[in-house]
PDB file of C-alpha atoms in Angstrom:
ATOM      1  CA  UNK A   1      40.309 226.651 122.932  1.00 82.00           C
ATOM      2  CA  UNK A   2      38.018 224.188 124.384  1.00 88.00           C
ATOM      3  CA  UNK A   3      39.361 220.111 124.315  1.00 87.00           C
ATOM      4  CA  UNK A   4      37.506 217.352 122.126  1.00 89.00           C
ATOM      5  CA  UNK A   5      36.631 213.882 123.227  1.00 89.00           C
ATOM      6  CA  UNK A   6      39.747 213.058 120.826  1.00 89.00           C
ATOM      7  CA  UNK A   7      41.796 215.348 122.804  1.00 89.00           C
ATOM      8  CA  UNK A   8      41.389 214.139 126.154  1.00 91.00           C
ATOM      9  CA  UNK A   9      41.975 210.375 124.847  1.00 91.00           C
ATOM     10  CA  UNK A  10      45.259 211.614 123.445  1.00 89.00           C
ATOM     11  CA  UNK A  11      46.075 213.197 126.578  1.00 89.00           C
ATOM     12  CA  UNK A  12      45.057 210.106 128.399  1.00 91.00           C
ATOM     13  CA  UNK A  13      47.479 208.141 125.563  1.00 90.00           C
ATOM     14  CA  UNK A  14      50.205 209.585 126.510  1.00 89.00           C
ATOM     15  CA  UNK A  15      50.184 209.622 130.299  1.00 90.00           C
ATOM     16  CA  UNK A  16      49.186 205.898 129.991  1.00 90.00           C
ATOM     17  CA  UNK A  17      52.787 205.943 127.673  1.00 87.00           C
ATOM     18  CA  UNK A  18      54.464 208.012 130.959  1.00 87.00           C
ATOM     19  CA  UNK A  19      53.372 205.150 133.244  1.00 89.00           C
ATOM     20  CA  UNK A  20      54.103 202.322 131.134  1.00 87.00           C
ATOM     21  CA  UNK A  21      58.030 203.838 130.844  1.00 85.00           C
ATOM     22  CA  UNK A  22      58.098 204.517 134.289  1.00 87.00           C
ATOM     23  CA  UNK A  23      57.990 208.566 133.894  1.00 87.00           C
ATOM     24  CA  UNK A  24      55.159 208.616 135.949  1.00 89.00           C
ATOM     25  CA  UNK A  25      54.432 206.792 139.898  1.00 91.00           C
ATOM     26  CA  UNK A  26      50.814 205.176 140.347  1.00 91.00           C
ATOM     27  CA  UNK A  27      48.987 207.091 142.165  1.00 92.00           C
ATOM     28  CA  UNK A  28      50.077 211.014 140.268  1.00 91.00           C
ATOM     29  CA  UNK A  29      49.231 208.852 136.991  1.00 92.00           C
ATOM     30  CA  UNK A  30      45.377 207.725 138.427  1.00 92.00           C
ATOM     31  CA  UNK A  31      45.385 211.660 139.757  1.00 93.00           C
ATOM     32  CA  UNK A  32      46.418 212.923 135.784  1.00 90.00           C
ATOM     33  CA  UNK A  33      44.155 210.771 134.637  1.00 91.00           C
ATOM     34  CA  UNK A  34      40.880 212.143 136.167  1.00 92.00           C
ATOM     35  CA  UNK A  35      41.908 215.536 135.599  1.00 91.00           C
ATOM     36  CA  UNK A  36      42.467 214.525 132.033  1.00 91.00           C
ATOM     37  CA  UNK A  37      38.854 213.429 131.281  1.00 91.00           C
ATOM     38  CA  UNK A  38      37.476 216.564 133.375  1.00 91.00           C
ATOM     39  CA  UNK A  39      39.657 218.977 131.582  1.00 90.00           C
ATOM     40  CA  UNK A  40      38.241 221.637 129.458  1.00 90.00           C
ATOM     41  CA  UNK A  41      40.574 223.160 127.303  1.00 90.00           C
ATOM     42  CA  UNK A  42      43.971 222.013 125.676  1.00 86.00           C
ATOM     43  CA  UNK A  43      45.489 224.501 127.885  1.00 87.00           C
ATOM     44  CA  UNK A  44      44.589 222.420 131.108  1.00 89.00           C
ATOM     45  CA  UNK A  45      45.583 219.264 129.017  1.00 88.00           C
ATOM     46  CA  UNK A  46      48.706 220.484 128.225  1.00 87.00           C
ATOM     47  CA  UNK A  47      49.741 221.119 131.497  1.00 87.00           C
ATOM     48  CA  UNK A  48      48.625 217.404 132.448  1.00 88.00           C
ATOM     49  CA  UNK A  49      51.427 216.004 129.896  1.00 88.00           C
ATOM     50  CA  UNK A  50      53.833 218.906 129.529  1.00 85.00           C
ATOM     51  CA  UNK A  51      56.706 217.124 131.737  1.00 85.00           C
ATOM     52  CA  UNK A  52      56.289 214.110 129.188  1.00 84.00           C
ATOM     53  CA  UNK A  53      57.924 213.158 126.378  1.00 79.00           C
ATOM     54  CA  UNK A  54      54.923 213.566 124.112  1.00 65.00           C
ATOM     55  CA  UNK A  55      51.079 216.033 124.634  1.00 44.00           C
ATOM     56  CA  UNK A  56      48.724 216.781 122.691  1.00 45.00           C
ATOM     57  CA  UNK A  57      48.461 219.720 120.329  1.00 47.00           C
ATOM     58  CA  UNK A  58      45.483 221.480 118.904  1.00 51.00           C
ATOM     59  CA  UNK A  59      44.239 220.203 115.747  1.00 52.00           C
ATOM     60  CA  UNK A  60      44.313 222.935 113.038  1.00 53.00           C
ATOM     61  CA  UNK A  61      43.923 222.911 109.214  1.00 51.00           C
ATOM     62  CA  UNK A  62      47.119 224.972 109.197  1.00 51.00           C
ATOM     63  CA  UNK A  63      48.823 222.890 112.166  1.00 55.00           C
ATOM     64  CA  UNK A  64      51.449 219.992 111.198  1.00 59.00           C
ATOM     65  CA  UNK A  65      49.962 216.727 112.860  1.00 61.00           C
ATOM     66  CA  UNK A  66      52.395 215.357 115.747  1.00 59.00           C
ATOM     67  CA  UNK A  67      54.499 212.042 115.061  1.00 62.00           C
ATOM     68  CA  UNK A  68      52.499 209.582 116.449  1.00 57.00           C
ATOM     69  CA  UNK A  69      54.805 207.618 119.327  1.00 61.00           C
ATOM     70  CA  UNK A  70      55.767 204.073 118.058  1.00 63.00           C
ATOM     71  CA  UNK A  71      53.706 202.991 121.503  1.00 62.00           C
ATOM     72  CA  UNK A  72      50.800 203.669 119.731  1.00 62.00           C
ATOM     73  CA  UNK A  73      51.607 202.512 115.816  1.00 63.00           C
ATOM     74  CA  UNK A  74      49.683 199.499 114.196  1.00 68.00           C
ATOM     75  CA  UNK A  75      51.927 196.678 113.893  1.00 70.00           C
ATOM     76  CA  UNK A  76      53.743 196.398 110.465  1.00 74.00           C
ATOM     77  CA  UNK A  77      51.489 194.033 108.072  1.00 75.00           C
ATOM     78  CA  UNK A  78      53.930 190.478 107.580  1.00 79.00           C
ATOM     79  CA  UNK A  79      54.109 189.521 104.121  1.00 81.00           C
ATOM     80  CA  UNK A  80      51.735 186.386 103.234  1.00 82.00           C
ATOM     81  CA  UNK A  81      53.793 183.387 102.772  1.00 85.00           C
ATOM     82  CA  UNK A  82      54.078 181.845  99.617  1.00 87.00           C
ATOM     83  CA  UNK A  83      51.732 178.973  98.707  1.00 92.00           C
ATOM     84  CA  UNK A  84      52.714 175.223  99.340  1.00 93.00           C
ATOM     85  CA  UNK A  85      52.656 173.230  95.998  1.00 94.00           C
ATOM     86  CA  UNK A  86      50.006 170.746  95.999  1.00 94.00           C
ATOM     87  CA  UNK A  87      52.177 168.322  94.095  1.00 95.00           C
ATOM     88  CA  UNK A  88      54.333 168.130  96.900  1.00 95.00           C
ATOM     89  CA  UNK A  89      51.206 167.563  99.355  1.00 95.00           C
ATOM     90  CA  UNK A  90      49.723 165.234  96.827  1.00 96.00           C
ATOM     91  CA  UNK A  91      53.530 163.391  96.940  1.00 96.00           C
ATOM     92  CA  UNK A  92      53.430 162.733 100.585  1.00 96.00           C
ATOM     93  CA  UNK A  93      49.920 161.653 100.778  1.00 96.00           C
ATOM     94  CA  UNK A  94      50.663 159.267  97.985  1.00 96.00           C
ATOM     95  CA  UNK A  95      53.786 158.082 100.023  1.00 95.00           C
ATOM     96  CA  UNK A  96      51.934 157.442 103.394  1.00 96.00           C
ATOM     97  CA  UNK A  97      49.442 155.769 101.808  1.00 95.00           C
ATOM     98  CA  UNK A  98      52.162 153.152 100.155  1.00 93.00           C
ATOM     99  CA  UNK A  99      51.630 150.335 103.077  1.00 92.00           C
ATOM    100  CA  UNK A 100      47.846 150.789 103.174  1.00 93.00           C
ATOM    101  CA  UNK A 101      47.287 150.474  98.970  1.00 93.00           C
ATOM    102  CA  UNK A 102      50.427 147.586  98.972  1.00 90.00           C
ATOM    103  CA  UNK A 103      52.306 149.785  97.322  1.00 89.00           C
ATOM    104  CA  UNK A 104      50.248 150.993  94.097  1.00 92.00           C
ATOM    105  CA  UNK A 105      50.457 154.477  95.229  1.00 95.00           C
ATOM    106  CA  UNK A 106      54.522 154.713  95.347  1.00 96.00           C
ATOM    107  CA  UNK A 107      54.640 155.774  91.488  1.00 95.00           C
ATOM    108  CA  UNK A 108      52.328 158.295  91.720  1.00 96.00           C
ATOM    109  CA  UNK A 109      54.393 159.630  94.991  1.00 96.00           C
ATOM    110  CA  UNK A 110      57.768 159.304  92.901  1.00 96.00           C
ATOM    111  CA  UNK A 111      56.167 161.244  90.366  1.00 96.00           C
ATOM    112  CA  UNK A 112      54.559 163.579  91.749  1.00 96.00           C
ATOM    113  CA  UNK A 113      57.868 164.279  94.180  1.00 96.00           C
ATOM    114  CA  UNK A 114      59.960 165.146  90.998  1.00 96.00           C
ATOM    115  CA  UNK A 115      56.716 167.223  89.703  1.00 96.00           C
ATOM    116  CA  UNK A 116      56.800 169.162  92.822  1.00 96.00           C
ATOM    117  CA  UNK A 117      60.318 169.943  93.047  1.00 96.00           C
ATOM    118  CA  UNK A 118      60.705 171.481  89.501  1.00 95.00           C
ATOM    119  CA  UNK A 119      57.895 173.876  90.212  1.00 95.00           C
ATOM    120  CA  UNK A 120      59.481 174.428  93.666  1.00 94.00           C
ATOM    121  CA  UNK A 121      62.597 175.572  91.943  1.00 93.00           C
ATOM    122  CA  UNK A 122      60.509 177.581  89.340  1.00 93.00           C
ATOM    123  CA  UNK A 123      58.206 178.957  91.465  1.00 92.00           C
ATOM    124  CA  UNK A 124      59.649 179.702  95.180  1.00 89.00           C
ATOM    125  CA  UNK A 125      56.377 177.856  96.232  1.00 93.00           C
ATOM    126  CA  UNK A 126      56.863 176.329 100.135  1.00 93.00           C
ATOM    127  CA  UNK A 127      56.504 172.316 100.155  1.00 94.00           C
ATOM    128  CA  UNK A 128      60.102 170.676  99.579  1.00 95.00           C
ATOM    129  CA  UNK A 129      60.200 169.127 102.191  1.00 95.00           C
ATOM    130  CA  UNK A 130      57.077 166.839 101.567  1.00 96.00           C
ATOM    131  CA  UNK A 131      58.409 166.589  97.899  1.00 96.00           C
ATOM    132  CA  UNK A 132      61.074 164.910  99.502  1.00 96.00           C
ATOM    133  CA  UNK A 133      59.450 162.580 101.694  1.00 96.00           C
ATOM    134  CA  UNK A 134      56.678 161.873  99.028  1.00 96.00           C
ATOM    135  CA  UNK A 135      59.994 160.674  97.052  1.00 96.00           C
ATOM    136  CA  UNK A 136      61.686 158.886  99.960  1.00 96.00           C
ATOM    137  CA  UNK A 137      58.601 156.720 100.712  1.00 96.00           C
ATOM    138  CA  UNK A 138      57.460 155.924  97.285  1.00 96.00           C
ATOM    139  CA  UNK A 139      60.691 154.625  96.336  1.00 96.00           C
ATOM    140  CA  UNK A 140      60.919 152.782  99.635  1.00 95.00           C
ATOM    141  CA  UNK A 141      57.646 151.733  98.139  1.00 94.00           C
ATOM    142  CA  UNK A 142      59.260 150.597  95.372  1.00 95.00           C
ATOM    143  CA  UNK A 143      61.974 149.117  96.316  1.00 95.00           C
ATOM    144  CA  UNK A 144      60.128 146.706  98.385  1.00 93.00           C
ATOM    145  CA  UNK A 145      58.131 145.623  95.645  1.00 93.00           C
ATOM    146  CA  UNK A 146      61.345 144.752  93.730  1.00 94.00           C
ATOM    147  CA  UNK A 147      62.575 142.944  96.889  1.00 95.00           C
ATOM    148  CA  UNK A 148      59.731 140.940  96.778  1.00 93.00           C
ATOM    149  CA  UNK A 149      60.063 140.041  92.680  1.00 94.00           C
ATOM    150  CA  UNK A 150      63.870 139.472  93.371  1.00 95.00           C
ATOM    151  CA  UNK A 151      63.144 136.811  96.460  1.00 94.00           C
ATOM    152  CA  UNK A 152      60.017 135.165  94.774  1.00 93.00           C
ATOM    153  CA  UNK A 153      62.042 134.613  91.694  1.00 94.00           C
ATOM    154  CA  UNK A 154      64.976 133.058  93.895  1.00 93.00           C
ATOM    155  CA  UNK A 155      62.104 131.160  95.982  1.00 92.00           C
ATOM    156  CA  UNK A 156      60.456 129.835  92.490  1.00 90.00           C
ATOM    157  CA  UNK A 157      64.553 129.023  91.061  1.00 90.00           C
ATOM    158  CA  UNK A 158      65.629 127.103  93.895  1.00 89.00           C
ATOM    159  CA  UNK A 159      62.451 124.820  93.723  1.00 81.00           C
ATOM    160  CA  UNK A 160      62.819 124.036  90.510  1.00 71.00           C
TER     161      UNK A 160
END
C-alpha cells in the first residue's frame, strides 16, 4: 500500500523519538531520515522504524489507531486559577495610599480588609494576603491618627 504525506511524518516522529532516547546514533538517524521522506510504501517505512519502540501502521476504517507516545501528547490544560477579590486589591491600595491622603483612606482599607476576607472564606477567591496588608496599614493608619489626638490633647493639657 502506497505511504501518505501523514505517514512518512509519523515515521519521521518516531525516529526523531529513537534519537532523542538515544536508540538511534547521528548519522544512521540523518540516513533513516532521508529514506523516510523518499519512501513509498508503509512496507519500506516500516522497515525504517521496525527496531523502535513505536512505527507507523496503515490507517484503516477497520484498523485500531496506535497509542500515540507521550513524546508526542499535548500538554495537559492547568486549571485557571481562581479570581483575586477586588476588595482585597481595593484594601491594599487604600492602605498604601494612607501617608499620601494623611490618613483618610485607612477606614476604607480597614473596611474593605474585613470585606475581603469574608468573601475569601466564602468564596475560595485568591487575595488574602492583600486583605491583610490593606488591614495592617489602615489601622497603622489609624492608629497614628489617634497618636496624634492623644499627644495634642496632652500638648493642649499641659499648657493650660
Amino acid at each position: 500500500m502506497r505511504a501518505s504525506h501523514a505517514d512518512r511524518e509519523r515515521a519521521v516522529d518516531v525516529l526523531k523519538a529513537g534519537f532523542a532516547e538515544g536508540r538511534l546514533p547521528q548519522q544512521e538517524y540523518e540516513q533513516r531520515i532521508g529514506r523516510a521522506y523518499q519512501a513509498q510504501t508503509h512496507a519500506e517505512l516500516q522497515l525504517l522504524v521496525a527496531d523502535l519502540p513505536q512505527g507507523p501502521v496503515p490507517q484503516s476504517q477497520f484498523a485500531p489507531r496506535p497509542a500515540v507516545p507521550p513524546a508526542f501528547m499535548p500538554m495537559p490544560m492547568q486549571p485557571m486559577p481562581a479570581p483575586t477579590n477586588g476588595s482585597a486589591t481595593g484594601a491594599l491600595v487604600c492602605g498604601i495610599l494612607t501617608p499620601v491622603t494623611w490618613g483618610l483612606s485607612s477606614i476604607p482599607a480597614v473596611i474593605l480588609g474585613h470585606k475581603a476576607r469574608a468573601e475569601i472564606r466564602r468564596t475560595g477567591e485568591r487575595g488574602d494576603g492583600q486583605a491583610v496588608a490593606g488591614l495592617i496599614l489602615g489601622w497603622l493608619g489609624i492608629s497614628g491618627w489617634l497618636l496624634f489626638f492623644v499627644l495634642m490633647v496632652l500638648v493642649g493639657v499641659t499648657n493650660l
